Amino acid sequence: MSGNRAAARISLASLRAHKRRFVGTFFAVLLGVAFLGGTLVMGDTLRASFDTMFGNATSGTDAVVRSADAITTPDDGAGSREPVATSLARDLKRVDGVAAAEPSIQGAGQLVGKDGDAVGGQGPPTLAGNWITDEELGAYQLADGRAPRAPGEAVINRGAAKTGDLDIGDSTVLRTPQPVKIKIVGIATFGGEDGMGQVTFTGLTQEDAERYLTAKPGQAASIQVRAGPDVSQDELVKRLEPVLPGGIEAITGQESAEENLDQISGAFLTMFTALLLVFAGVALLVATFSIHNTFAIVVAQRTRENALLRALGAARRQVMAGALTEAAVVGVAASLAGLLGGIGLAAGLQALFRAVGFPFPEGDLVISALSLLLPLVVGVVVCMGSALAPALRAGRTAPLAALRETAVDHSGASRARTLTGAVLGAVGVGVTVLGVLADTPSVMLTAIGSVLTLAAFVVVGPVASSLAVRALSGPLGSLRGVTGALAGRNALRSPKRTAATATALMIGVSVVSLFTVFAASLKATMNETVSRTFAGDVAVSVPAFGGGGSGLSPGLAPALDKLPQVDTALGLGRGVAKVDGSGRQLTVTDPAALSGVLNLGDVEGNFTGLGKSGIAVSASEAAKHHWRLGSTTQLTFTDGQRQSFTVRAVYEEKDLAGEYIITREAWAPHRAQDADSLVAVSFKDDEAASDGKEAVEKVAMNWGNPEVQTRDEWAESSAGGIDMMLTLVYALLALAVLIALLGIANTLTLAVHERTRELGLLRAVGQTQAQLRAMVRWESVLVAAFGTLGGLGLGGFLGWALVKAAVNSGDGAFALPPQQLAVVGLVGVAAGALAAWRPARRAARLDVLRAIATE
Amino acid sequence: MTTLPTPAGSTAHTVPDGTNYAAQVVDAVKVYGAGATEVRALDGVSVGFPVGQFTAIMGPSGSGKSTLMHCAAGLDTLTSGSAFIADTELSALDDRRLTLLRRERVGFVFQAFNLLPTLTVAENISLPLDLAGQRADPDWLESLIDVVGLGGRLRHRPSELSGGQQQRVAVARALASRPDVVFADEPTGNLDSRSGEEVLGLLGRAVRTMARTVVMVTHDPVAAAHADEVIMLADGRLVDRMPNPTAERVLDRLKAFDRSTEAARAVAS
């Protein structure tokens, strides 16, 4: 025991003496842990505050009565339910123990702000409904003004009022999607907040709501019930159940709130935190390489010291324990600091979100035991795990090494390593490609292959680094003379070290380029889809992403059709039905006119004359269900009605047209709120096309001013959401790259320390400070360039594999965006120069005499 | 070659007897530390190193011989007094100019670690020229390489050479830019006598056949015997000069000198 104490004492003393060496390690761990801790704390905090907000908002609702069945399509997790009759509310009011019961009518309604622009619509839903007059029952409470009483009067939530610069007394338009003129008479809050996140809400009178938001008056999405005194929620549900008609259910307010929470915040938060955790993982992985490298170098530099300890009688175990103690001390200190940083980060983000107008609900930070323990444990484990191999090596130091010159590890390009790396790489690439080229592309296989490929890169790194640095420093030598040559030689000195340093950056860059390639490919796929299947000239569409907006008015397409320039203007709406038992989206349109604006590929059968009982299906769905022309299938609509449809046409291109097409007549009896999601327009001839877009825009102005885009513009904007995601991903990955840079800087600092005498000699024989700084900088740039190039290559390859394996069974377009990748490359290399800034300055400030006199 | 500016009124490079000095210090004082721990490593030394002469600096440990060399060569700065390389006063130069001066007009041979391990023999020799971005005169380099006798090993790395060979490369490197003066700091300190002999022969030839100036710090009387003149330092002062030394005479002088300093110290205490 006392032996270990001595080892601990020595390692603590050496930590104190060489604090600077561990600055990089410290910050790498700190940043990773802070990110992880911050993510966990923020996730918990947001979840808790959403919880409170929903609790507050729905505390007055004791039971919700609604239809029991929901039709869920793959695209919409919440599903659509059959409406209930508003008259049911009257019956429920009579039940003993019911204090209030009101129908809740819900639909989409987008407000137009004071400046004429729509409020929200990119992302969170824009809702409209009837204003529930019972003060305790409604989720929204009046904060100012009064409830709507006359037709055209409305209450809007405070968040929407702020965004749209609207106030009580203002008149504006609500797109449902038919433009409805409304006058604002009240401002509402949701659970005490400005709104439910970014969701906007407009409350109308019940008659207005029935008129504009439902297909048929007398229908509501659900009926909200408040219990009288001394009646519990469960008791209330029990009392309601006997009076409910068939197919209608009652759930407690509690259950309803949980369901809503789950749908709106739960799924979003889970995805959000999962995404952040992935990036925390990437950051920590990068940190592992940097930390490992630091410890490996420190152990190598301390060979003589350790050998002396061994010669004086220290056991292997003691020397090893000494090295591990250092790692543990650094790990614990950095993790604790990181934890504090993480909590600070979460608090800062909470404030930031509010500052930029993202109204996450207020609430105290929620710090669970898990979010304290996990980052701490991960930080210490990463730190000690990274130091394990170097510590073992330290323990194996031969006592005789004390007598030899300090040896820097020059090994690396061994035959076994090359061979292992090559085999691993071949297997990795093979499995990846197999995952892509298999009959049914497998993301799983591709993922396994990717991990193997990455491992191969790590193994083969030292070999590759020699080759790459040699190739890169060739031109550098002729460009930058002896300074460049020296930088190249320095980078070549310890291939293992160069590789480990570069690997950290490589992982960061490869993830960045993987996302870049994947996003570019998705965009290309969308672009290709539009250009392949859109035969029209302009498209009028709702925002391409999120659940916002209210769609296009069904009146728009007929209005556009009357323009002299227009040949065909066709509206495409969306419907939902169960097909053979599973929920599916339907395209509701005039199929006869479809071929004028969409390219449907090979078509069997005929689109004309689908009538009320005909349906057109995509070739792939037809194959799946073994349908042929004339087959019949049963559709169940959200109103519970079933109807047989006969397959009248089978078409190939489904990207814009969807899997199923029915006529408006067939849909009409079952429709909910009426809206088109796209109006496709084709012009009569080229002459008409020249002023056609303007004419269409003029008409569209009267229908809520939706976006009118040419084919190219439309394709471009379809991909707008991808760019936004990509920006977010870049911001998150900046952390991993930053940690990699710390690693490079740290390695350089240690190398400069190691080469003190050499630097002194160079300065003595006439290297200027500027030349010395340039030498260190170029070495860093070479290492960074190697890492960046490797990352670009790996990221590009994995991006290709992912695109091919994941997107629509291999028919996704693969695109390498040269400009963006060039920017990523430049940033990587420039970052290398930046990392060298401090080490280079320190090296240049070396006192020549002391450098020569060292040892 | 760039000519460095000469400080106005500097005439120190020629003294009344008309000797040309390649390097010179005048009233050189170098003080390390302050107060109780103050050490006067140089205490008013004035000495010139004539062009085309091989001078050895000797003295016991702590006598200030290395400090003198470092200050004369522009590696260190004087506390007071002045140092010149030819007619350039060093105290007037900033770090950059000092560096340029070292690389163009001064050559160095250190006791150990003279060569960059990453560069080949040929690259090490031309390093000062490469740093200056100058093309080496191939004839000159070739003759240098002939003189040091390492023609067959130009592409070797320093680690593949013996200690003596490494020092010979260092001498070639020091001469490559045809400097005004070569400073050698115990160049044979790490070598066996035969290798040491070769290196000293090389330095001697640089003076006699190539008309270079060499200043060498050594504690070895045999090495000092290769020089044209030996100057002796003790306690930071110049105590003696001995032209045309031989090993025996130097040794005798050192012994006498040791006795006298011991006597002086005894008196002082």
PDB file of N, CA, C and O in Angstrom, chain B residues 70-122:
ATOM      1  N   HIS B  70      29.478  33.107 -26.139  1.00  0.00           N
ATOM      2  CA  HIS B  70      28.062  33.338 -26.459  1.00  0.00           C
ATOM      3  C   HIS B  70      27.791  34.805 -26.750  1.00  0.00           C
ATOM      4  O   HIS B  70      27.051  35.138 -27.674  1.00  0.00           O
ATOM      5  N   CYS B  71      28.435  35.686 -25.964  1.00  0.00           N
ATOM      6  CA  CYS B  71      28.194  37.111 -26.158  1.00  0.00           C
ATOM      7  C   CYS B  71      28.860  37.602 -27.437  1.00  0.00           C
ATOM      8  O   CYS B  71      28.305  38.412 -28.183  1.00  0.00           O
ATOM      9  N   ALA B  72      30.068  37.101 -27.692  1.00  0.00           N
ATOM     10  CA  ALA B  72      30.782  37.524 -28.892  1.00  0.00           C
ATOM     11  C   ALA B  72      30.054  37.055 -30.148  1.00  0.00           C
ATOM     12  O   ALA B  72      30.095  37.698 -31.190  1.00  0.00           O
ATOM     13  N   ALA B  73      29.332  35.908 -30.022  1.00  0.00           N
ATOM     14  CA  ALA B  73      28.686  35.322 -31.189  1.00  0.00           C
ATOM     15  C   ALA B  73      27.261  35.820 -31.382  1.00  0.00           C
ATOM     16  O   ALA B  73      26.592  35.453 -32.331  1.00  0.00           O
ATOM     17  N   GLY B  74      26.779  36.637 -30.439  1.00  0.00           N
ATOM     18  CA  GLY B  74      25.416  37.154 -30.598  1.00  0.00           C
ATOM     19  C   GLY B  74      24.348  36.193 -30.148  1.00  0.00           C
ATOM     20  O   GLY B  74      23.178  36.350 -30.486  1.00  0.00           O
ATOM     21  N   LEU B  75      24.727  35.171 -29.373  1.00  0.00           N
ATOM     22  CA  LEU B  75      23.725  34.278 -28.821  1.00  0.00           C
ATOM     23  C   LEU B  75      23.200  34.829 -27.499  1.00  0.00           C
ATOM     24  O   LEU B  75      22.139  34.466 -27.031  1.00  0.00           O
ATOM     25  N   ASP B  76      23.999  35.698 -26.889  1.00  0.00           N
ATOM     26  CA  ASP B  76      23.623  36.272 -25.604  1.00  0.00           C
ATOM     27  C   ASP B  76      24.003  37.754 -25.648  1.00  0.00           C
ATOM     28  O   ASP B  76      24.794  38.170 -26.496  1.00  0.00           O
ATOM     29  N   THR B  77      23.374  38.518 -24.769  1.00  0.00           N
ATOM     30  CA  THR B  77      23.661  39.953 -24.789  1.00  0.00           C
ATOM     31  C   THR B  77      24.480  40.343 -23.570  1.00  0.00           C
ATOM     32  O   THR B  77      24.357  39.754 -22.505  1.00  0.00           O
ATOM     33  N   LEU B  78      25.306  41.361 -23.746  1.00  0.00           N
ATOM     34  CA  LEU B  78      26.155  41.837 -22.662  1.00  0.00           C
ATOM     35  C   LEU B  78      25.359  42.741 -21.728  1.00  0.00           C
ATOM     36  O   LEU B  78      24.418  43.402 -22.134  1.00  0.00           O
ATOM     37  N   THR B  79      25.753  42.748 -20.459  1.00  0.00           N
ATOM     38  CA  THR B  79      25.138  43.685 -19.522  1.00  0.00           C
ATOM     39  C   THR B  79      25.653  45.099 -19.806  1.00  0.00           C
ATOM     40  O   THR B  79      24.910  46.063 -19.816  1.00  0.00           O
ATOM     41  N   SER B  80      26.951  45.212 -20.050  1.00  0.00           N
ATOM     42  CA  SER B  80      27.493  46.485 -20.534  1.00  0.00           C
ATOM     43  C   SER B  80      28.715  46.183 -21.378  1.00  0.00           C
ATOM     44  O   SER B  80      29.211  45.061 -21.380  1.00  0.00           O
ATOM     45  N   GLY B  81      29.198  47.195 -22.080  1.00  0.00           N
ATOM     46  CA  GLY B  81      30.271  46.972 -23.020  1.00  0.00           C
ATOM     47  C   GLY B  81      29.684  46.655 -24.379  1.00  0.00           C
ATOM     48  O   GLY B  81      28.464  46.699 -24.560  1.00  0.00           O
ATOM     49  N   SER B  82      30.547  46.371 -25.330  1.00  0.00           N
ATOM     50  CA  SER B  82      30.010  46.097 -26.662  1.00  0.00           C
ATOM     51  C   SER B  82      30.706  44.919 -27.314  1.00  0.00           C
ATOM     52  O   SER B  82      31.844  44.580 -26.990  1.00  0.00           O
ATOM     53  N   ALA B  83      29.962  44.297 -28.235  1.00  0.00           N
ATOM     54  CA  ALA B  83      30.492  43.154 -28.967  1.00  0.00           C
ATOM     55  C   ALA B  83      30.314  43.439 -30.450  1.00  0.00           C
ATOM     56  O   ALA B  83      29.326  44.050 -30.857  1.00  0.00           O
ATOM     57  N   PHE B  84      31.309  43.029 -31.233  1.00  0.00           N
ATOM     58  CA  PHE B  84      31.266  43.283 -32.669  1.00  0.00           C
ATOM     59  C   PHE B  84      31.519  42.003 -33.444  1.00  0.00           C
ATOM     60  O   PHE B  84      32.365  41.193 -33.068  1.00  0.00           O
ATOM     61  N   ILE B  85      30.799  41.849 -34.519  1.00  0.00           N
ATOM     62  CA  ILE B  85      31.201  40.890 -35.552  1.00  0.00           C
ATOM     63  C   ILE B  85      31.662  41.753 -36.708  1.00  0.00           C
ATOM     64  O   ILE B  85      30.879  42.537 -37.253  1.00  0.00           O
ATOM     65  N   ALA B  86      32.933  41.627 -37.050  1.00  0.00           N
ATOM     66  CA  ALA B  86      33.563  42.565 -37.978  1.00  0.00           C
ATOM     67  C   ALA B  86      33.232  43.973 -37.513  1.00  0.00           C
ATOM     68  O   ALA B  86      33.528  44.318 -36.370  1.00  0.00           O
ATOM     69  N   ASP B  87      32.560  44.786 -38.333  1.00  0.00           N
ATOM     70  CA  ASP B  87      32.307  46.151 -37.889  1.00  0.00           C
ATOM     71  C   ASP B  87      30.873  46.352 -37.416  1.00  0.00           C
ATOM     72  O   ASP B  87      30.396  47.463 -37.313  1.00  0.00           O
ATOM     73  N   THR B  88      30.150  45.267 -37.159  1.00  0.00           N
ATOM     74  CA  THR B  88      28.758  45.407 -36.738  1.00  0.00           C
ATOM     75  C   THR B  88      28.628  45.276 -35.233  1.00  0.00           C
ATOM     76  O   THR B  88      29.043  44.273 -34.651  1.00  0.00           O
ATOM     77  N   GLU B  89      28.064  46.294 -34.600  1.00  0.00           N
ATOM     78  CA  GLU B  89      27.892  46.189 -33.166  1.00  0.00           C
ATOM     79  C   GLU B  89      26.602  45.437 -32.876  1.00  0.00           C
ATOM     80  O   GLU B  89      25.530  45.763 -33.397  1.00  0.00           O
ATOM     81  N   LEU B  90      26.715  44.417 -32.034  1.00  0.00           N
ATOM     82  CA  LEU B  90      25.593  43.502 -31.863  1.00  0.00           C
ATOM     83  C   LEU B  90      24.483  44.080 -30.997  1.00  0.00           C
ATOM     84  O   LEU B  90      23.315  43.766 -31.192  1.00  0.00           O
ATOM     85  N   SER B  91      24.804  44.927 -30.042  1.00  0.00           N
ATOM     86  CA  SER B  91      23.782  45.410 -29.114  1.00  0.00           C
ATOM     87  C   SER B  91      22.737  46.254 -29.840  1.00  0.00           C
ATOM     88  O   SER B  91      21.642  46.477 -29.347  1.00  0.00           O
ATOM     89  N   ALA B  92      23.108  46.758 -31.040  1.00  0.00           N
ATOM     90  CA  ALA B  92      22.180  47.603 -31.776  1.00  0.00           C
ATOM     91  C   ALA B  92      21.150  46.772 -32.557  1.00  0.00           C
ATOM     92  O   ALA B  92      20.237  47.335 -33.151  1.00  0.00           O
ATOM     93  N   LEU B  93      21.310  45.450 -32.553  1.00  0.00           N
ATOM     94  CA  LEU B  93      20.471  44.614 -33.419  1.00  0.00           C
ATOM     95  C   LEU B  93      19.307  43.994 -32.645  1.00  0.00           C
ATOM     96  O   LEU B  93      19.472  43.574 -31.504  1.00  0.00           O
ATOM     97  N   ASP B  94      18.164  43.946 -33.300  1.00  0.00           N
ATOM     98  CA  ASP B  94      17.037  43.230 -32.683  1.00  0.00           C
ATOM     99  C   ASP B  94      17.177  41.736 -32.969  1.00  0.00           C
ATOM    100  O   ASP B  94      18.105  41.318 -33.668  1.00  0.00           O
ATOM    101  N   ASP B  95      16.234  40.959 -32.457  1.00  0.00           N
ATOM    102  CA  ASP B  95      16.382  39.512 -32.560  1.00  0.00           C
ATOM    103  C   ASP B  95      16.482  39.053 -34.010  1.00  0.00           C
ATOM    104  O   ASP B  95      17.278  38.204 -34.357  1.00  0.00           O
ATOM    105  N   ARG B  96      15.661  39.684 -34.867  1.00  0.00           N
ATOM    106  CA  ARG B  96      15.642  39.239 -36.244  1.00  0.00           C
ATOM    107  C   ARG B  96      16.990  39.500 -36.916  1.00  0.00           C
ATOM    108  O   ARG B  96      17.549  38.641 -37.593  1.00  0.00           O
ATOM    109  N   ARG B  97      17.508  40.700 -36.687  1.00  0.00           N
ATOM    110  CA  ARG B  97      18.779  41.029 -37.345  1.00  0.00           C
ATOM    111  C   ARG B  97      19.914  40.192 -36.779  1.00  0.00           C
ATOM    112  O   ARG B  97      20.827  39.805 -37.507  1.00  0.00           O
ATOM    113  N   LEU B  98      19.852  39.946 -35.479  1.00  0.00           N
ATOM    114  CA  LEU B  98      20.867  39.085 -34.871  1.00  0.00           C
ATOM    115  C   LEU B  98      20.837  37.713 -35.518  1.00  0.00           C
ATOM    116  O   LEU B  98      21.870  37.120 -35.811  1.00  0.00           O
ATOM    117  N   THR B  99      19.614  37.229 -35.718  1.00  0.00           N
ATOM    118  CA  THR B  99      19.468  35.910 -36.326  1.00  0.00           C
ATOM    119  C   THR B  99      20.051  35.902 -37.738  1.00  0.00           C
ATOM    120  O   THR B  99      20.788  34.991 -38.113  1.00  0.00           O
ATOM    121  N   LEU B 100      19.717  36.947 -38.506  1.00  0.00           N
ATOM    122  CA  LEU B 100      20.242  37.028 -39.870  1.00  0.00           C
ATOM    123  C   LEU B 100      21.758  37.113 -39.853  1.00  0.00           C
ATOM    124  O   LEU B 100      22.442  36.499 -40.667  1.00  0.00           O
ATOM    125  N   LEU B 101      22.275  37.872 -38.880  1.00  0.00           N
ATOM    126  CA  LEU B 101      23.728  37.993 -38.781  1.00  0.00           C
ATOM    127  C   LEU B 101      24.364  36.642 -38.479  1.00  0.00           C
ATOM    128  O   LEU B 101      25.353  36.256 -39.090  1.00  0.00           O
ATOM    129  N   ARG B 102      23.745  35.915 -37.543  1.00  0.00           N
ATOM    130  CA  ARG B 102      24.301  34.604 -37.193  1.00  0.00           C
ATOM    131  C   ARG B 102      24.322  33.691 -38.413  1.00  0.00           C
ATOM    132  O   ARG B 102      25.290  32.999 -38.668  1.00  0.00           O
ATOM    133  N   ARG B 103      23.206  33.749 -39.163  1.00  0.00           N
ATOM    134  CA  ARG B 103      23.139  32.772 -40.232  1.00  0.00           C
ATOM    135  C   ARG B 103      24.045  33.139 -41.392  1.00  0.00           C
ATOM    136  O   ARG B 103      24.515  32.267 -42.108  1.00  0.00           O
ATOM    137  N   GLU B 104      24.363  34.436 -41.540  1.00  0.00           N
ATOM    138  CA  GLU B 104      25.173  34.810 -42.695  1.00  0.00           C
ATOM    139  C   GLU B 104      26.651  35.022 -42.373  1.00  0.00           C
ATOM    140  O   GLU B 104      27.493  34.842 -43.230  1.00  0.00           O
ATOM    141  N   ARG B 105      26.908  35.402 -41.126  1.00  0.00           N
ATOM    142  CA  ARG B 105      28.298  35.803 -40.861  1.00  0.00           C
ATOM    143  C   ARG B 105      28.950  35.045 -39.720  1.00  0.00           C
ATOM    144  O   ARG B 105      30.106  35.302 -39.393  1.00  0.00           O
ATOM    145  N   VAL B 106      28.244  34.154 -39.094  1.00  0.00           N
ATOM    146  CA  VAL B 106      28.815  33.400 -37.978  1.00  0.00           C
ATOM    147  C   VAL B 106      28.541  31.912 -38.188  1.00  0.00           C
ATOM    148  O   VAL B 106      27.464  31.542 -38.625  1.00  0.00           O
ATOM    149  N   GLY B 107      29.534  31.080 -37.881  1.00  0.00           N
ATOM    150  CA  GLY B 107      29.317  29.631 -37.911  1.00  0.00           C
ATOM    151  C   GLY B 107      29.452  29.088 -36.504  1.00  0.00           C
ATOM    152  O   GLY B 107      30.133  29.669 -35.660  1.00  0.00           O
ATOM    153  N   PHE B 108      28.728  27.994 -36.244  1.00  0.00           N
ATOM    154  CA  PHE B 108      28.762  27.412 -34.904  1.00  0.00           C
ATOM    155  C   PHE B 108      29.085  25.932 -34.942  1.00  0.00           C
ATOM    156  O   PHE B 108      28.583  25.212 -35.796  1.00  0.00           O
ATOM    157  N   VAL B 109      29.925  25.512 -33.985  1.00  0.00           N
ATOM    158  CA  VAL B 109      30.084  24.079 -33.734  1.00  0.00           C
ATOM    159  C   VAL B 109      29.927  23.903 -32.222  1.00  0.00           C
ATOM    160  O   VAL B 109      30.668  24.512 -31.452  1.00  0.00           O
ATOM    161  N   PHE B 110      28.911  23.128 -31.837  1.00  0.00           N
ATOM    162  CA  PHE B 110      28.690  22.911 -30.403  1.00  0.00           C
ATOM    163  C   PHE B 110      29.300  21.589 -29.972  1.00  0.00           C
ATOM    164  O   PHE B 110      29.729  20.783 -30.790  1.00  0.00           O
ATOM    165  N   GLN B 111      29.297  21.382 -28.669  1.00  0.00           N
ATOM    166  CA  GLN B 111      29.913  20.165 -28.139  1.00  0.00           C
ATOM    167  C   GLN B 111      29.144  18.927 -28.599  1.00  0.00           C
ATOM    168  O   GLN B 111      29.725  17.911 -28.940  1.00  0.00           O
ATOM    169  N   ALA B 112      27.826  19.008 -28.569  1.00  0.00           N
ATOM    170  CA  ALA B 112      26.997  17.869 -28.983  1.00  0.00           C
ATOM    171  C   ALA B 112      25.731  18.420 -29.616  1.00  0.00           C
ATOM    172  O   ALA B 112      25.453  19.608 -29.535  1.00  0.00           O
ATOM    173  N   PHE B 113      24.994  17.544 -30.216  1.00  0.00           N
ATOM    174  CA  PHE B 113      23.721  17.894 -30.829  1.00  0.00           C
ATOM    175  C   PHE B 113      23.871  19.062 -31.797  1.00  0.00           C
ATOM    176  O   PHE B 113      23.273  20.109 -31.656  1.00  0.00           O
ATOM    177  N   ASN B 114      24.724  18.831 -32.782  1.00  0.00           N
ATOM    178  CA  ASN B 114      24.987  19.855 -33.771  1.00  0.00           C
ATOM    179  C   ASN B 114      24.121  19.728 -35.003  1.00  0.00           C
ATOM    180  O   ASN B 114      24.018  20.652 -35.777  1.00  0.00           O
ATOM    181  N   LEU B 115      23.528  18.533 -35.158  1.00  0.00           N
ATOM    182  CA  LEU B 115      22.847  18.255 -36.419  1.00  0.00           C
ATOM    183  C   LEU B 115      21.375  17.963 -36.178  1.00  0.00           C
ATOM    184  O   LEU B 115      21.004  17.420 -35.137  1.00  0.00           O
ATOM    185  N   LEU B 116      20.570  18.332 -37.156  1.00  0.00           N
ATOM    186  CA  LEU B 116      19.151  18.021 -37.053  1.00  0.00           C
ATOM    187  C   LEU B 116      18.934  16.580 -37.474  1.00  0.00           C
ATOM    188  O   LEU B 116      19.311  16.195 -38.587  1.00  0.00           O
ATOM    189  N   PRO B 117      18.329  15.779 -36.592  1.00  0.00           N
ATOM    190  CA  PRO B 117      18.210  14.347 -36.893  1.00  0.00           C
ATOM    191  C   PRO B 117      17.347  14.071 -38.127  1.00  0.00           C
ATOM    192  O   PRO B 117      17.465  13.011 -38.741  1.00  0.00           O
ATOM    193  N   THR B 118      16.471  15.012 -38.477  1.00  0.00           N
ATOM    194  CA  THR B 118      15.578  14.728 -39.606  1.00  0.00           C
ATOM    195  C   THR B 118      16.219  15.044 -40.952  1.00  0.00           C
ATOM    196  O   THR B 118      15.679  14.674 -41.983  1.00  0.00           O
ATOM    197  N   LEU B 119      17.342  15.758 -40.940  1.00  0.00           N
ATOM    198  CA  LEU B 119      17.947  16.143 -42.214  1.00  0.00           C
ATOM    199  C   LEU B 119      19.127  15.234 -42.541  1.00  0.00           C
ATOM    200  O   LEU B 119      19.796  14.716 -41.646  1.00  0.00           O
ATOM    201  N   THR B 120      19.405  15.082 -43.833  1.00  0.00           N
ATOM    202  CA  THR B 120      20.565  14.295 -44.249  1.00  0.00           C
ATOM    203  C   THR B 120      21.819  15.124 -44.020  1.00  0.00           C
ATOM    204  O   THR B 120      21.766  16.312 -43.707  1.00  0.00           O
ATOM    205  N   VAL B 121      22.967  14.455 -44.211  1.00  0.00           N
ATOM    206  CA  VAL B 121      24.257  15.133 -44.054  1.00  0.00           C
ATOM    207  C   VAL B 121      24.318  16.349 -44.974  1.00  0.00           C
ATOM    208  O   VAL B 121      24.633  17.463 -44.542  1.00  0.00           O
ATOM    209  N   ALA B 122      23.963  16.151 -46.233  1.00  0.00           N
ATOM    210  CA  ALA B 122      24.044  17.253 -47.199  1.00  0.00           C
ATOM    211  C   ALA B 122      23.114  18.386 -46.779  1.00  0.00           C
ATOM    212  O   ALA B 122      23.485  19.563 -46.846  1.00  0.00           O
TER     213      ALA B 122
END
